[in-house]
Structure formats: structure tokens, C-alpha cells
CSV table of C-alpha atoms in Angstrom, one decimal:
chain,number,residue,atom,x,y,z
A,1,MET,CA,0.0,0.0,0.0
A,2,TRP,CA,2.8,2.4,0.9
A,3,LYS,CA,4.6,1.6,-2.3
A,4,LEU,CA,1.5,2.6,-4.3
A,5,ARG,CA,1.2,5.8,-2.3
A,6,LEU,CA,4.9,6.6,-2.9
A,7,ILE,CA,4.6,5.9,-6.6
A,8,LEU,CA,1.6,8.1,-6.9
A,9,PHE,CA,3.3,10.8,-4.9
A,10,ALA,CA,6.3,10.6,-7.2
A,11,ILE,CA,4.1,10.9,-10.3
A,12,VAL,CA,2.2,13.9,-9.0
A,13,LEU,CA,5.4,15.6,-7.9
A,14,THR,CA,7.0,15.0,-11.3
A,15,VAL,CA,4.0,16.4,-13.1
A,16,ALA,CA,3.9,19.4,-10.8
A,17,LEU,CA,7.5,20.2,-11.2
A,18,THR,CA,7.2,19.8,-15.0
A,19,LEU,CA,4.2,22.1,-15.1
A,20,ILE,CA,6.1,24.7,-13.1
A,21,LEU,CA,9.2,24.5,-15.3
A,22,VAL,CA,7.1,24.6,-18.5
A,23,GLY,CA,5.2,27.5,-17.1
A,24,ILE,CA,8.2,29.6,-16.2
A,25,LEU,CA,10.5,28.6,-19.1
A,26,GLY,CA,8.3,27.5,-21.9
A,27,THR,CA,5.6,30.1,-21.9
A,28,GLU,CA,5.7,33.8,-22.3
A,29,HIS,CA,3.3,34.5,-19.4
A,30,PRO,CA,3.6,32.3,-16.3
A,31,LEU,CA,0.8,34.1,-14.7
A,32,PRO,CA,-1.9,36.0,-16.6
A,33,THR,CA,-1.7,39.7,-16.9
A,34,ARG,CA,-4.3,42.1,-18.1
A,35,PHE,CA,-2.5,43.5,-21.0
A,36,GLY,CA,-0.5,40.5,-22.1
A,37,GLU,CA,2.9,41.6,-20.9
A,38,PRO,CA,5.0,39.1,-19.0
A,39,LEU,CA,4.2,38.9,-15.3
A,40,TRP,CA,7.6,40.0,-14.1
A,41,GLU,CA,7.6,43.1,-16.1
A,42,SER,CA,4.0,44.0,-15.3
A,43,TYR,CA,4.8,43.8,-11.6
A,44,LEU,CA,8.0,45.8,-11.7
A,45,GLY,CA,7.1,49.5,-11.3
A,46,SER,CA,3.7,49.3,-12.8
A,47,ASP,CA,0.6,50.5,-11.2
A,48,PRO,CA,-0.6,47.7,-8.8
A,49,LEU,CA,-4.2,48.8,-9.4
A,50,LEU,CA,-3.9,47.2,-12.9
A,51,ILE,CA,-3.9,43.9,-11.1
A,52,ARG,CA,-6.7,44.9,-8.8
A,53,GLU,CA,-9.1,45.6,-11.6
A,54,TYR,CA,-8.4,42.2,-13.1
A,55,SER,CA,-10.8,40.0,-11.2
A,56,PHE,CA,-13.7,42.3,-10.9
A,57,ALA,CA,-16.2,43.6,-13.4
B,1,MET,CA,-2.7,19.6,27.4
B,2,ARG,CA,-0.8,18.2,24.4
B,3,ALA,CA,-3.8,18.8,22.1
B,4,MET,CA,-4.4,22.2,23.5
B,5,THR,CA,-0.8,23.1,22.6
B,6,ILE,CA,-1.4,22.0,19.1
B,7,HIS,CA,-4.5,24.1,18.8
B,8,ILE,CA,-2.7,27.2,20.1
B,9,LYS,CA,0.2,26.5,17.8
B,10,ARG,CA,-2.2,26.3,14.9
B,11,ARG,CA,-3.8,29.6,15.7
B,12,ILE,CA,-0.4,31.2,15.9
B,13,VAL,CA,0.6,29.7,12.6
B,14,GLN,CA,-2.7,30.8,11.0
B,15,LEU,CA,-2.3,34.4,12.2
B,16,ALA,CA,1.3,34.5,11.1
B,17,ALA,CA,0.4,33.2,7.7
B,18,ALA,CA,-2.5,35.6,7.3
B,19,LEU,CA,-0.1,38.5,8.1
B,20,GLY,CA,2.7,37.1,6.0
B,21,ILE,CA,0.5,36.5,2.9
B,22,ASN,CA,-0.7,40.1,3.3
B,23,TRP,CA,2.5,41.7,4.2
B,24,TYR,CA,2.1,44.4,1.6
B,25,LEU,CA,-0.1,46.1,4.1
B,26,PHE,CA,3.0,46.7,6.3
B,27,TRP,CA,5.7,47.0,3.7
B,28,PRO,CA,4.4,48.3,0.4
B,29,TYR,CA,7.8,49.4,-0.8
B,30,LEU,CA,9.4,46.1,-1.3
B,31,GLY,CA,8.0,45.8,-4.8
B,32,ASN,CA,5.6,43.4,-6.4
B,33,TYR,CA,8.1,40.6,-6.9
B,34,THR,CA,6.4,38.2,-4.5
B,35,ARG,CA,3.1,38.5,-6.4
B,36,ALA,CA,4.6,36.1,-9.0
B,37,PHE,CA,4.3,33.3,-6.4
B,38,CYS,CA,1.1,31.5,-5.7
B,39,VAL,CA,0.4,30.7,-2.0
B,40,PRO,CA,-1.5,27.5,-1.0
B,41,ALA,CA,-4.4,29.6,0.3
B,42,LEU,CA,-7.4,31.4,-0.9
B,43,ASN,CA,-6.2,35.0,-0.6
B,44,CYS,CA,-7.4,37.3,-3.3
B,45,TRP,CA,-4.5,38.9,-5.1
B,46,THR,CA,-6.7,41.9,-5.8
B,47,CYS,CA,-6.5,42.7,-2.2
B,48,PRO,CA,-4.2,45.7,-1.8
B,49,ALA,CA,-2.4,44.0,1.1
B,50,ALA,CA,-1.9,40.7,-0.8
B,51,ALA,CA,1.8,40.1,-1.4
B,52,PHE,CA,1.2,36.8,-3.2
B,53,ALA,CA,-1.0,35.5,-6.0
B,54,CYS,CA,-4.1,33.4,-5.5
B,55,PRO,CA,-3.7,30.1,-7.3
B,56,ILE,CA,-7.4,29.9,-8.1
B,57,GLY,CA,-7.5,33.4,-9.5
B,58,ALA,CA,-4.4,32.6,-11.6
B,59,ILE,CA,-5.8,29.3,-12.9
B,60,GLY,CA,-9.2,30.8,-13.8
B,61,THR,CA,-7.8,33.9,-15.4
B,62,SER,CA,-5.4,31.8,-17.4
B,63,MET,CA,-8.3,29.7,-18.7
B,64,ALA,CA,-10.3,32.8,-19.5
B,65,ASN,CA,-7.4,33.9,-21.7
B,66,ASN,CA,-7.2,30.4,-23.3
B,67,LEU,CA,-3.8,29.8,-21.7
B,68,PHE,CA,-3.2,26.5,-19.9
B,69,PRO,CA,-2.2,27.4,-16.3
B,70,PHE,CA,1.0,25.4,-16.3
B,71,TYR,CA,2.7,27.4,-13.5
B,72,ALA,CA,-0.2,28.0,-11.2
B,73,LEU,CA,-1.5,24.4,-11.6
B,74,GLY,CA,2.0,23.0,-11.1
B,75,LEU,CA,2.4,25.0,-7.8
B,76,VAL,CA,-1.0,23.8,-6.5
B,77,LEU,CA,-0.2,20.2,-7.3
B,78,LEU,CA,3.2,20.6,-5.7
B,79,PHE,CA,1.7,21.9,-2.5
B,80,GLY,CA,-1.0,19.2,-2.6
B,81,ALA,CA,1.6,16.4,-3.1
B,82,VAL,CA,3.7,17.6,-0.2
B,83,ALA,CA,1.0,18.0,2.4
B,84,GLY,CA,-2.5,17.6,1.0
B,85,ARG,CA,-5.1,19.8,2.8
B,86,PHE,CA,-2.7,20.7,5.5
B,87,TRP,CA,-2.6,24.3,4.0
B,88,CYS,CA,-6.3,24.6,4.6
B,89,GLY,CA,-6.0,23.9,8.2
B,90,TRP,CA,-2.9,25.8,9.0
B,91,ILE,CA,-2.2,28.5,6.4
B,92,CYS,CA,-5.3,29.7,4.7
B,93,PRO,CA,-6.5,33.1,6.0
B,94,PHE,CA,-10.0,32.5,4.9
B,95,GLY,CA,-10.0,29.2,6.9
B,96,LEU,CA,-8.9,31.2,9.9
B,97,LEU,CA,-11.8,33.7,9.3
B,98,GLN,CA,-14.2,30.8,9.2
B,99,ASP,CA,-12.8,29.3,12.4
B,100,TYR,CA,-13.7,32.6,14.2
B,101,THR,CA,-17.0,33.3,12.5
B,102,TYR,CA,-18.3,29.9,13.5
B,103,LYS,CA,-17.8,30.9,17.1
B,104,ILE,CA,-20.7,33.4,16.7
B,105,PRO,CA,-23.5,31.8,18.7
B,106,THR,CA,-26.3,31.0,16.3
B,107,TYR,CA,-28.2,28.0,15.1
B,108,LYS,CA,-25.7,25.6,13.6
B,109,LEU,CA,-26.1,23.5,10.5
B,110,ARG,CA,-24.9,20.0,9.8
B,111,ILE,CA,-23.7,19.5,6.3
B,112,PRO,CA,-24.7,16.3,4.6
B,113,HIS,CA,-21.6,14.5,3.2
B,114,GLN,CA,-23.1,14.4,-0.3
B,115,LEU,CA,-23.1,18.2,-0.4
B,116,THR,CA,-19.3,18.3,-0.1
B,117,TYR,CA,-19.0,17.0,-3.6
B,118,ALA,CA,-20.2,20.4,-4.8
B,119,ARG,CA,-16.7,21.8,-4.5
B,120,TYR,CA,-15.7,19.7,-7.5
B,121,PHE,CA,-18.4,21.4,-9.5
B,122,PHE,CA,-17.1,24.8,-8.5
B,123,LEU,CA,-13.5,23.7,-9.3
B,124,PHE,CA,-14.1,22.2,-12.7
B,125,GLY,CA,-17.0,24.5,-13.6
B,126,THR,CA,-16.3,28.0,-12.4
B,127,VAL,CA,-12.5,27.8,-12.4
B,128,PHE,CA,-11.7,25.8,-15.5
B,129,LEU,CA,-14.7,25.3,-17.9
B,130,ILE,CA,-16.8,28.4,-17.7
B,131,PRO,CA,-14.0,31.0,-18.0
B,132,TYR,CA,-12.4,28.9,-20.8
B,133,LEU,CA,-15.7,28.7,-22.8
B,134,ALA,CA,-16.6,32.3,-22.1
B,135,ASN,CA,-13.1,33.4,-23.0
B,136,THR,CA,-13.5,36.2,-20.4
B,137,THR,CA,-13.3,36.8,-16.7
B,138,LYS,CA,-16.2,39.3,-16.9
B,139,ILE,CA,-18.8,36.6,-16.5
B,140,ASN,CA,-20.9,36.1,-13.4
B,141,PHE,CA,-20.2,32.4,-13.1
B,142,PHE,CA,-16.4,32.8,-13.1
B,143,TRP,CA,-15.2,31.9,-9.6
B,144,CYS,CA,-13.5,35.2,-8.8
B,145,GLN,CA,-16.7,37.1,-9.6
B,146,PHE,CA,-18.4,35.6,-6.5
B,147,CYS,CA,-15.6,34.3,-4.4
B,148,PRO,CA,-16.3,35.5,-0.8
B,149,ALA,CA,-12.6,35.7,0.0
B,150,GLY,CA,-12.2,38.2,-2.8
B,151,ARG,CA,-15.3,40.1,-1.9
B,152,ILE,CA,-14.3,40.5,1.7
B,153,GLU,CA,-10.5,41.1,1.2
B,154,ALA,CA,-10.6,43.2,-1.9
B,155,GLY,CA,-14.2,44.1,-2.7
B,156,ILE,CA,-14.7,46.2,0.4
B,157,TYR,CA,-11.5,48.1,-0.3
B,158,GLU,CA,-12.5,48.6,-3.9
B,159,LYS,CA,-15.7,50.2,-2.9
B,160,PHE,CA,-13.7,52.8,-1.0
B,161,VAL,CA,-11.5,53.5,-4.0
B,162,HIS,CA,-14.3,53.4,-6.5
B,163,PRO,CA,-17.4,54.2,-4.4
B,164,ALA,CA,-20.4,52.7,-5.9
B,165,TRP,CA,-23.4,50.7,-4.7
B,166,PRO,CA,-22.5,47.0,-5.3
B,167,GLU,CA,-24.7,44.9,-7.6
B,168,ILE,CA,-27.5,43.4,-5.5
B,169,TRP,CA,-26.7,39.8,-6.6
B,170,ARG,CA,-23.1,40.2,-5.4
B,171,LEU,CA,-24.2,41.5,-2.1
B,172,LEU,CA,-26.7,38.7,-1.6
B,173,VAL,CA,-24.1,36.1,-2.5
B,174,LEU,CA,-21.6,37.6,0.0
B,175,VAL,CA,-24.2,37.8,2.7
B,176,GLY,CA,-25.3,34.2,2.0
B,177,PHE,CA,-21.7,33.0,2.2
B,178,VAL,CA,-21.1,34.8,5.5
B,179,LEU,CA,-24.3,33.4,7.1
B,180,PHE,CA,-23.3,30.0,5.9
B,181,MET,CA,-19.8,30.3,7.4
B,182,ILE,CA,-21.4,31.4,10.7
B,183,ALA,CA,-23.8,28.5,10.7
B,184,ALA,CA,-21.7,25.7,9.4
B,185,GLN,CA,-18.2,24.9,10.7
B,186,ARG,CA,-15.8,25.4,7.8
B,187,GLY,CA,-18.8,25.2,5.6
B,188,PHE,CA,-17.1,27.1,2.7
B,189,CYS,CA,-14.1,24.7,2.8
B,190,ARG,CA,-16.3,21.7,2.7
B,191,VAL,CA,-18.8,22.7,0.1
B,192,PHE,CA,-17.4,25.5,-2.1
B,193,CYS,CA,-13.6,25.9,-2.0
B,194,PRO,CA,-12.0,24.8,-5.3
B,195,LEU,CA,-8.5,25.0,-3.9
B,196,GLY,CA,-9.6,22.7,-1.1
B,197,ALA,CA,-11.0,20.4,-3.8
B,198,ILE,CA,-7.6,20.0,-5.4
B,199,PHE,CA,-5.7,19.7,-2.1
B,200,GLY,CA,-8.3,17.1,-0.9
B,201,LEU,CA,-7.7,14.9,-3.9
B,202,CYS,CA,-4.0,15.0,-3.0
B,203,ASN,CA,-4.7,13.8,0.6
B,204,LYS,CA,-4.5,10.2,-0.5
B,205,ILE,CA,-1.0,10.5,-2.0
B,206,SER,CA,0.6,13.4,-0.1
B,207,PHE,CA,4.0,12.9,1.4
B,208,TRP,CA,3.0,14.3,4.8
B,209,ARG,CA,-0.1,12.6,6.1
B,210,MET,CA,-2.2,11.4,9.0
B,211,THR,CA,-2.0,8.0,10.5
B,212,LEU,CA,-4.4,5.8,12.5
B,213,SER,CA,-3.4,3.0,14.8
B,214,GLY,CA,-6.0,0.3,14.3
B,215,GLN,CA,-5.0,-1.4,17.5
B,216,LYS,CA,-5.5,1.7,19.6
B,217,CYS,CA,-8.6,3.0,18.0
B,218,THR,CA,-11.9,2.0,19.7
B,219,SER,CA,-14.2,3.7,17.1
B,220,CYS,CA,-15.6,5.9,19.9
B,221,GLY,CA,-16.3,8.7,17.4
B,222,GLN,CA,-14.8,11.4,19.6
B,223,CYS,CA,-12.6,12.5,16.6
B,224,GLN,CA,-15.7,13.5,14.7
B,225,LYS,CA,-16.9,15.7,17.6
B,226,THR,CA,-13.7,17.6,17.7
B,227,CYS,CA,-13.2,17.8,13.9
B,228,PRO,CA,-13.9,21.2,12.3
B,229,VAL,CA,-15.2,19.4,9.2
B,230,GLU,CA,-17.1,16.8,11.2
B,231,HIS,CA,-15.1,14.0,9.7
B,232,ARG,CA,-15.1,10.5,11.2
B,233,PHE,CA,-11.3,10.0,11.2
B,234,ASP,CA,-11.3,6.3,11.8
B,235,THR,CA,-13.3,5.5,8.7
B,236,SER,CA,-10.9,7.3,6.4
B,237,PRO,CA,-7.7,8.9,7.7
B,238,ASP,CA,-6.9,10.3,4.2
B,239,SER,CA,-10.3,11.6,3.4
B,240,PRO,CA,-10.4,14.6,1.0
B,241,ASP,CA,-12.5,16.3,3.6
B,242,CYS,CA,-9.8,16.3,6.2
B,243,ILE,CA,-8.0,19.6,6.6
B,244,ARG,CA,-5.3,18.1,8.7
B,245,CYS,CA,-5.7,20.6,11.5
B,246,LEU,CA,-4.6,17.9,14.0
B,247,ASP,CA,-7.5,18.8,16.4
B,248,CYS,CA,-8.4,15.1,16.5
B,249,LYS,CA,-5.1,14.4,18.2
B,250,LYS,CA,-7.0,15.0,21.3
B,251,CYS,CA,-7.8,11.3,21.0
B,252,LYS,CA,-7.5,9.9,24.5
B,253,PHE,CA,-6.3,6.6,23.1
B,254,THR,CA,-3.5,8.4,21.1
B,255,ALA,CA,-4.7,6.4,18.0
B,256,ILE,CA,-4.2,9.4,15.7
B,257,GLY,CA,-0.8,10.6,14.5
B,258,HIS,CA,0.9,12.2,11.6
B,259,GLY,CA,4.1,11.7,9.7
B,260,LEU,CA,5.8,11.2,6.4
B,261,ALA,CA,4.8,8.5,4.0
B,262,LEU,CA,7.9,6.4,4.4
B,263,PRO,CA,8.2,2.6,4.1
B,264,GLY,CA,6.9,0.8,7.1
B,265,LYS,CA,4.3,3.4,8.0
B,266,GLY,CA,0.7,2.6,7.2
B,267,ALA,CA,-2.5,4.5,7.5
B,268,HIS,CA,-5.8,2.8,8.4
B,269,THR,CA,-4.2,-0.6,8.3
B,270,GLY,CA,-3.5,-0.9,12.0
B,271,GLN,CA,0.2,-0.3,11.4
B,272,THR,CA,2.2,2.5,12.8
B,273,LYS,CA,5.9,2.8,13.5
B,274,ASP,CA,5.3,1.4,17.0
B,275,ASP,CA,3.2,-1.5,15.7
B,276,ALA,CA,5.4,-2.5,12.7
């Protein structure tokens, strides 16, 4: 039973780390931004209220 | 005394996490770098104090932009694989809020177990499917549009910055959520939370987990009485409902424990490190 748990844990962990790496290195926008610019740039020095308008109508 | 210490420790950790996740309130000059990181908690990133991103907001907004949420989903799965729903019990500020709102003396509700499956609908429906199909976040059935964590943490502030009477339906939904949280212990976590739904699925395979000694357990049901989610621990130690708050370690038979999923340790098989 513990073997199965450990195998499943390893699979989920591998998938998670792969997704994170693909998200950071393989895509232009790891996290969504309102105007399409990469997350890091949109956060540096930009008006934080841009983000605050994002989730609300 | 040992269980009381755990309870106090948990409160301290919860408060520290709530302040830490929202440290922008105290130090707004550090920059927005930390907002690139999703925390394992429902903390609206639209909140002016939020120093980190909400994973559900990130996933939903990615889907609305027809982008697969590699990074946000990967982080959520990582947190889930490590400790399952531990984050719900110890880190989530909204969980802390529910712990305190439940203390308000009112009529209390019992939640039927079948109702707890609704959180999967909210996860797959309002976080993944609906924003993807609608291709926008400006739709009422997108999770962030009615998320009570967002309404309370960010919506109230937004009304000060942009004064306006809120839409009636939003107000009714928020009031409904708050009343539900007052009447049902961790009701939001059990029935609605999409993040808890993902973490709950990881309870079965997480590296850090709960254990039950079958030899010590007498099936007295005391664990259910102390459990914030009213879960009967001895029936399923790795249930997706369990938020791993460790309140059940009050067990007078010391049948409940926790630890890492290492060879030789079993849950719900009667085996523990002592028994093996």
C-alpha cells in the first residue's frame, strides 16, 4: 500500500515540477496579466491597481 | 494539554500566515516581486495587502485567456503532493476567518456529506470550464466574480477606492456565504472551495499525512466531535474532507498521529511505527 502511495506521490510531484518549469521557461506569461505583458515586467514598477481591476467587473 | 498546545500552535501559525501573505499592508515598498508566487491559500490577489497571488485566480484567469495554467496548476499540485489539505487547516487566512465566524452563537447547521462533492463542480466548472468557454473573466459564473474571499478582502477596499453601490446579486451572494460560514463549521471549505478540492484529492498521496493506529482506535467517534469538518477519522484517515488541523489528536487513546509517507508506516491498516 505504501509503495503505491509513494509511486503516486512521485508521479504527481514530477507532473507538478514539470508544469512549473514549463510555465516559467516555456511560456511567455507564467501568470496571466491584463495587457498580455509578462508577469515579471508588469509587476515591476507598474501601477498595482492594474492587477486589482483584473478579477472584478 | 498536548492537544491544547497543538490548537494554540495552529492559531499562531494561521495568524502569522495571514499577516505574512498580506505583508504588503505593512511594507508596500518592497515591490511586487512576490506576487509572482502563488500561495497555497485562498487569498485574493486583488486585495491591496496581498503580497502573493491566489492560485485559483491565476488558474481561472489563465483559462479565460485560453492559456493553460502550467505554472499555477503546477504549484498547486506541488503543495498538494507535499501535504494535501494541511494548508487549509494551518495556512489559509480564509479558513482562519471561518474558524472565528463559527464561534458566533447562532443556530448551527450539519452539512450532509453528499453536499461536499459540490466543491468539485465549483472547481471544474467555475474555475476551468466556464472561463475557458466564455473566454473572459467578466462573466458572473467565473469563480472570482463571486468568491467571498475576494469580496471580503478586496471588494470592500475597492468600494472605498471606487465608491459605488454594489450589484445586488453580489451583495446577496456575499451575505449568503457569510451566514453559511457562521452556521456551518468550515462550511465554505467543505462545500465550495475549489482549492480545497484540489488539495483534498492529494490527501491520498501526499508525502506528509495522517496515520491511524487500528490497535489503539476504539471507534468511539470522539474525533468526529472535535473535527472542524465533522469527519469521522477512523473511517478514512486520508479523506479529501480532512483539513489536517490535528485537532483530532485530542484522541485519548492516542490512536491518531501524523508523519511522512515512508516505508513501514501505514494508515488505516492498523500499522504504525510502533506496531510494525
